[in-house]
């Protein structure tokens, strides 16, 4: 705030306009203008000075705002540029990079693993530690093959593989998209190759007679359902309650691409919440939740932007 100060110099009085500002925790005084030798004249000059100063400060504020907006302007980059940046800075590398990499598999570098661990810690803290109605598990990647038969993954967890007739680029599409969408690389028509199950198959057992087909999990939910009764008994939780898990999953993608956004090995952080089927309402759902409306966009709308 500006104020008038009178100074006596060699027996004569002089008036100045000063202003106090806090800088680095300390109050500092700055002289803004000389206002003359009389109090009345000083007050008039101060009023005029402050009126002229306001538009200047306002214009300066606009310039600073424009400058900040220019500095924070979003720049659109390609997936390839993002991948190169992450590699250069030590976030993410191609798995087995010295051998040319392996499509759909990635390694976290020194900075990437720290970022990833921080995300996991924050997620776990929010969904598990800060709640008294949620517990966690860490289940095996391989489970009894009956698991995936019962869940329908062996028969239904499939993608349609297609190849472009023109550029021969492979891709996967939905059943209802075949004949409607064209190659995003050359705008050519797709040719259907067949259906492929996305589960990674492996063998369990050392000898031929003991070998049994097994699968790497494609998602984390199944273990939460299978272990529900044991968790319910050992944790002494009461319905409704949640089970959380962060784990590695695998999907044999037909055409892995877009950096980390479509890979064959990835992590899922998942929370399954269980309620009593005999109760008509859940005590955790308040009016705010019941009145919540969410807009869902289909694939076509999302692609159109």
XYZ file of C-alpha atoms in Angstrom:
305
model
C 0.000 0.000 0.000
C 1.352 3.454 -0.955
C 1.765 6.246 1.622
C 3.238 9.775 1.873
C 6.500 10.336 3.744
C 7.876 13.743 4.813
C 11.625 14.252 4.921
C 13.520 17.278 6.331
C 16.676 18.031 4.363
C 18.794 21.074 5.326
C 15.807 22.589 7.096
C 13.479 22.190 4.116
C 10.588 19.696 3.929
C 10.077 17.330 1.002
C 7.292 14.816 0.413
C 7.745 11.378 -1.194
C 5.430 8.524 -2.127
C 6.635 5.227 -0.648
C 5.357 1.657 -0.778
C 6.030 -1.348 1.456
C 6.371 -4.836 -0.042
C 7.245 -8.170 1.498
C 10.174 -9.800 -0.314
C 11.577 -13.173 0.830
C 9.839 -12.819 4.187
C 11.156 -9.292 4.829
C 9.319 -5.959 4.461
C 11.146 -3.597 2.114
C 10.301 0.072 1.405
C 10.484 1.480 -2.113
C 10.185 5.147 -3.131
C 7.733 5.528 -6.004
C 7.752 9.294 -6.659
C 8.716 12.767 -5.427
C 5.547 14.719 -4.513
C 6.826 18.273 -3.877
C 7.335 20.549 -0.863
C 3.769 21.019 0.429
C 1.405 18.499 1.970
C -1.572 19.639 -0.120
C 0.403 19.402 -3.347
C 1.764 16.021 -2.306
C -1.735 14.591 -1.783
C -2.897 15.817 -5.212
C 0.190 14.435 -6.946
C -0.214 11.095 -5.125
C -3.828 10.772 -6.296
C -2.808 11.540 -9.892
C 0.163 9.163 -9.735
C -1.914 6.241 -8.440
C -4.606 6.782 -11.100
C -1.982 6.659 -13.850
C -0.267 3.670 -12.243
C -3.340 1.378 -12.193
C -3.744 1.036 -16.010
C -0.001 0.402 -16.334
C -0.133 -2.386 -13.730
C -3.261 -3.812 -15.360
C -1.549 -3.835 -18.773
C 1.556 -5.357 -17.214
C -0.604 -8.064 -15.643
C -2.138 -8.826 -19.052
C 1.312 -9.079 -20.621
C 2.462 -11.442 -17.869
C -0.688 -13.556 -18.318
C -0.146 -13.739 -22.097
C 3.495 -14.637 -21.493
C 2.498 -17.444 -19.090
C -0.120 -18.737 -21.548
C 2.498 -18.808 -24.304
C 4.927 -20.665 -22.057
C 2.296 -23.236 -21.008
C 0.859 -23.796 -24.479
C 0.391 -27.513 -25.120
C 2.465 -28.977 -27.907
C 1.164 -32.112 -29.595
C 3.831 -34.769 -30.093
C 3.755 -38.191 -31.704
C 3.914 -41.524 -29.883
C 7.374 -42.048 -31.433
C 8.595 -38.729 -29.996
C 7.243 -39.695 -26.570
C 8.970 -43.095 -26.719
C 12.273 -41.492 -27.735
C 11.997 -38.947 -24.917
C 11.312 -41.681 -22.332
C 14.286 -43.691 -23.588
C 16.626 -40.692 -23.612
C 15.672 -39.639 -20.067
C 15.799 -43.150 -18.584
C 12.078 -43.777 -18.090
C 11.264 -46.639 -20.462
C 13.381 -48.837 -22.759
C 12.479 -51.511 -25.279
C 12.877 -54.920 -23.665
C 16.064 -56.694 -24.904
C 16.935 -53.553 -26.863
C 20.434 -54.799 -27.845
C 18.742 -57.589 -29.824
C 16.336 -55.235 -31.558
C 13.638 -55.278 -28.879
C 10.553 -57.477 -28.687
C 7.182 -56.058 -29.759
C 4.836 -55.350 -26.872
C 7.394 -55.649 -24.046
C 9.050 -52.776 -22.179
C 11.551 -52.203 -19.355
C 11.321 -49.367 -16.826
C 14.611 -47.478 -16.457
C 15.995 -45.767 -13.301
C 13.512 -42.874 -13.433
C 10.676 -44.977 -14.791
C 10.766 -47.504 -11.963
C 10.735 -44.713 -9.352
C 7.765 -43.044 -11.047
C 5.979 -46.392 -11.335
C 6.600 -47.257 -7.670
C 5.338 -43.828 -6.574
C 2.128 -44.316 -8.565
C 1.602 -47.740 -6.963
C 2.236 -46.328 -3.475
C -0.204 -43.450 -3.992
C -2.853 -45.774 -5.417
C -2.469 -48.259 -2.557
C -2.493 -45.504 0.043
C -5.719 -44.015 -1.356
C -7.691 -47.214 -1.946
C -6.409 -49.411 0.903
C -4.599 -47.566 3.717
C -7.037 -44.640 3.878
C -10.081 -46.924 4.074
C -11.177 -49.296 6.812
C -13.342 -51.406 4.494
C -10.710 -52.546 1.970
C -7.934 -55.141 2.120
C -5.303 -56.167 -0.395
C -3.938 -59.356 -1.950
C -1.097 -60.319 -4.285
C -2.151 -63.369 -6.276
C -0.203 -65.728 -8.530
C 0.174 -64.993 -12.249
C -0.694 -68.628 -13.100
C -3.784 -70.313 -11.684
C -5.656 -73.546 -12.302
C -6.748 -73.703 -16.002
C -10.331 -74.275 -14.802
C -10.296 -70.614 -13.755
C -10.172 -69.401 -17.336
C -12.673 -71.975 -18.555
C -15.181 -70.890 -15.911
C -14.673 -67.183 -16.654
C -15.150 -67.713 -20.393
C -11.708 -66.444 -21.329
C -10.668 -69.596 -23.197
C -13.674 -69.442 -25.520
C -14.518 -65.734 -25.514
C -11.318 -63.771 -24.883
C -10.601 -63.312 -28.589
C -9.786 -60.639 -31.134
C -10.360 -60.630 -34.887
C -7.056 -60.455 -36.750
C -7.027 -58.634 -40.077
C -4.372 -57.643 -42.600
C -4.492 -54.758 -45.049
C -4.798 -55.955 -48.650
C -2.743 -52.996 -49.821
C 0.149 -52.425 -47.355
C -0.038 -55.829 -45.578
C -0.130 -54.203 -42.130
C -1.756 -56.433 -39.486
C -4.288 -55.135 -36.999
C -7.160 -56.177 -34.747
C -10.720 -54.893 -34.973
C -14.129 -55.555 -33.459
C -16.517 -57.986 -35.190
C -18.982 -55.199 -36.022
C -16.199 -53.051 -37.523
C -15.212 -55.526 -40.236
C -16.098 -54.138 -43.665
C -16.727 -50.671 -42.214
C -13.285 -49.453 -41.133
C -10.221 -49.129 -43.343
C -6.485 -49.344 -42.736
C -5.262 -46.379 -40.690
C -1.934 -46.557 -42.522
C -2.960 -46.439 -46.211
C -6.791 -46.421 -46.163
C -6.840 -49.858 -47.775
C -9.426 -52.582 -47.135
C -8.909 -55.260 -44.490
C -8.851 -58.991 -45.074
C -9.924 -61.258 -42.214
C -7.253 -63.747 -41.084
C -9.109 -65.351 -38.198
C -9.852 -65.222 -34.481
C -7.049 -65.392 -31.924
C -7.235 -66.001 -28.190
C -5.418 -63.310 -26.239
C -4.360 -65.557 -23.351
C -0.691 -66.550 -23.275
C -0.509 -70.343 -23.153
C 2.257 -72.137 -21.257
C 2.955 -75.621 -19.875
C 3.140 -76.681 -16.258
C 5.080 -79.865 -15.464
C 8.594 -81.099 -16.222
C 7.854 -84.166 -18.327
C 5.654 -84.786 -21.356
C 3.174 -86.938 -19.433
C 2.909 -84.435 -16.599
C 2.538 -81.368 -18.801
C -0.714 -79.473 -18.597
C -1.811 -76.444 -20.566
C -1.920 -73.356 -18.376
C -2.317 -69.651 -19.009
C -0.723 -66.413 -17.852
C -3.473 -64.277 -16.395
C -5.046 -61.716 -18.695
C -6.484 -59.708 -15.795
C -6.349 -59.622 -11.989
C -10.028 -59.933 -11.032
C -10.301 -63.742 -11.001
C -8.113 -64.245 -7.919
C -10.219 -61.785 -5.939
C -13.333 -63.826 -6.692
C -11.701 -67.198 -6.019
C -10.100 -66.058 -2.748
C -13.155 -64.120 -1.572
C -14.277 -66.665 1.026
C -10.785 -67.054 2.502
C -10.293 -63.283 2.630
C -13.737 -62.815 4.178
C -12.930 -65.332 6.919
C -9.326 -64.361 7.681
C -9.650 -60.571 7.525
C -12.904 -60.587 9.524
C -14.396 -58.009 7.193
C -18.133 -57.420 6.959
C -20.075 -56.785 3.778
C -19.801 -54.440 2.007
C -16.000 -54.471 1.679
C -13.370 -54.245 -1.046
C -10.383 -56.284 -2.227
C -7.537 -54.462 -3.972
C -4.658 -55.762 -6.042
C -1.858 -54.418 -8.232
C -0.396 -57.076 -10.491
C 1.272 -58.041 -13.732
C -0.945 -59.247 -16.589
C -0.350 -60.606 -20.089
C -2.321 -60.404 -23.325
C -1.065 -61.799 -26.612
C -2.009 -58.709 -28.611
C -2.217 -59.264 -32.366
C -0.719 -55.873 -33.163
C 0.962 -54.262 -30.125
C 1.616 -50.583 -30.763
C 1.289 -47.039 -29.418
C 4.175 -47.421 -26.974
C 2.874 -48.447 -23.510
C -0.776 -48.032 -24.471
C -1.099 -51.431 -26.145
C 1.502 -53.873 -24.881
C 1.624 -57.606 -24.220
C 2.808 -57.304 -20.628
C 1.407 -54.652 -18.293
C 0.153 -53.962 -14.770
C -3.415 -53.548 -13.575
C -4.465 -51.773 -10.383
C -7.933 -53.079 -9.565
C -10.483 -52.761 -6.785
C -13.408 -55.184 -6.515
C -16.143 -54.214 -4.062
C -18.478 -56.869 -2.671
C -21.973 -56.160 -1.355
C -24.668 -58.268 0.259
C -27.003 -59.539 -2.521
C -29.884 -59.799 -0.044
C -29.809 -56.084 0.770
C -31.663 -53.702 -1.542
C -29.418 -50.722 -0.758
C -25.747 -50.243 0.050
C -24.995 -48.169 3.141
C -21.920 -46.665 1.463
C -23.923 -45.074 -1.351
C -25.131 -41.638 -0.330
C -27.364 -39.216 -2.271
C -24.331 -37.673 -4.006
C -23.395 -41.054 -5.485
C -26.936 -42.020 -6.453
C -27.474 -38.755 -8.350
C -24.156 -38.966 -10.176
C -24.450 -38.997 -13.966
C -21.594 -40.062 -16.238
C -21.392 -39.610 -19.996
C -19.925 -42.549 -21.903
C -18.576 -42.107 -25.421
C -18.497 -44.957 -27.915
C -15.390 -45.739 -29.984
C -16.578 -43.761 -33.025
C -17.234 -40.618 -30.981
C -13.863 -40.883 -29.244
C -12.022 -41.229 -32.551
C -13.904 -38.258 -33.964
C -12.690 -36.182 -31.018
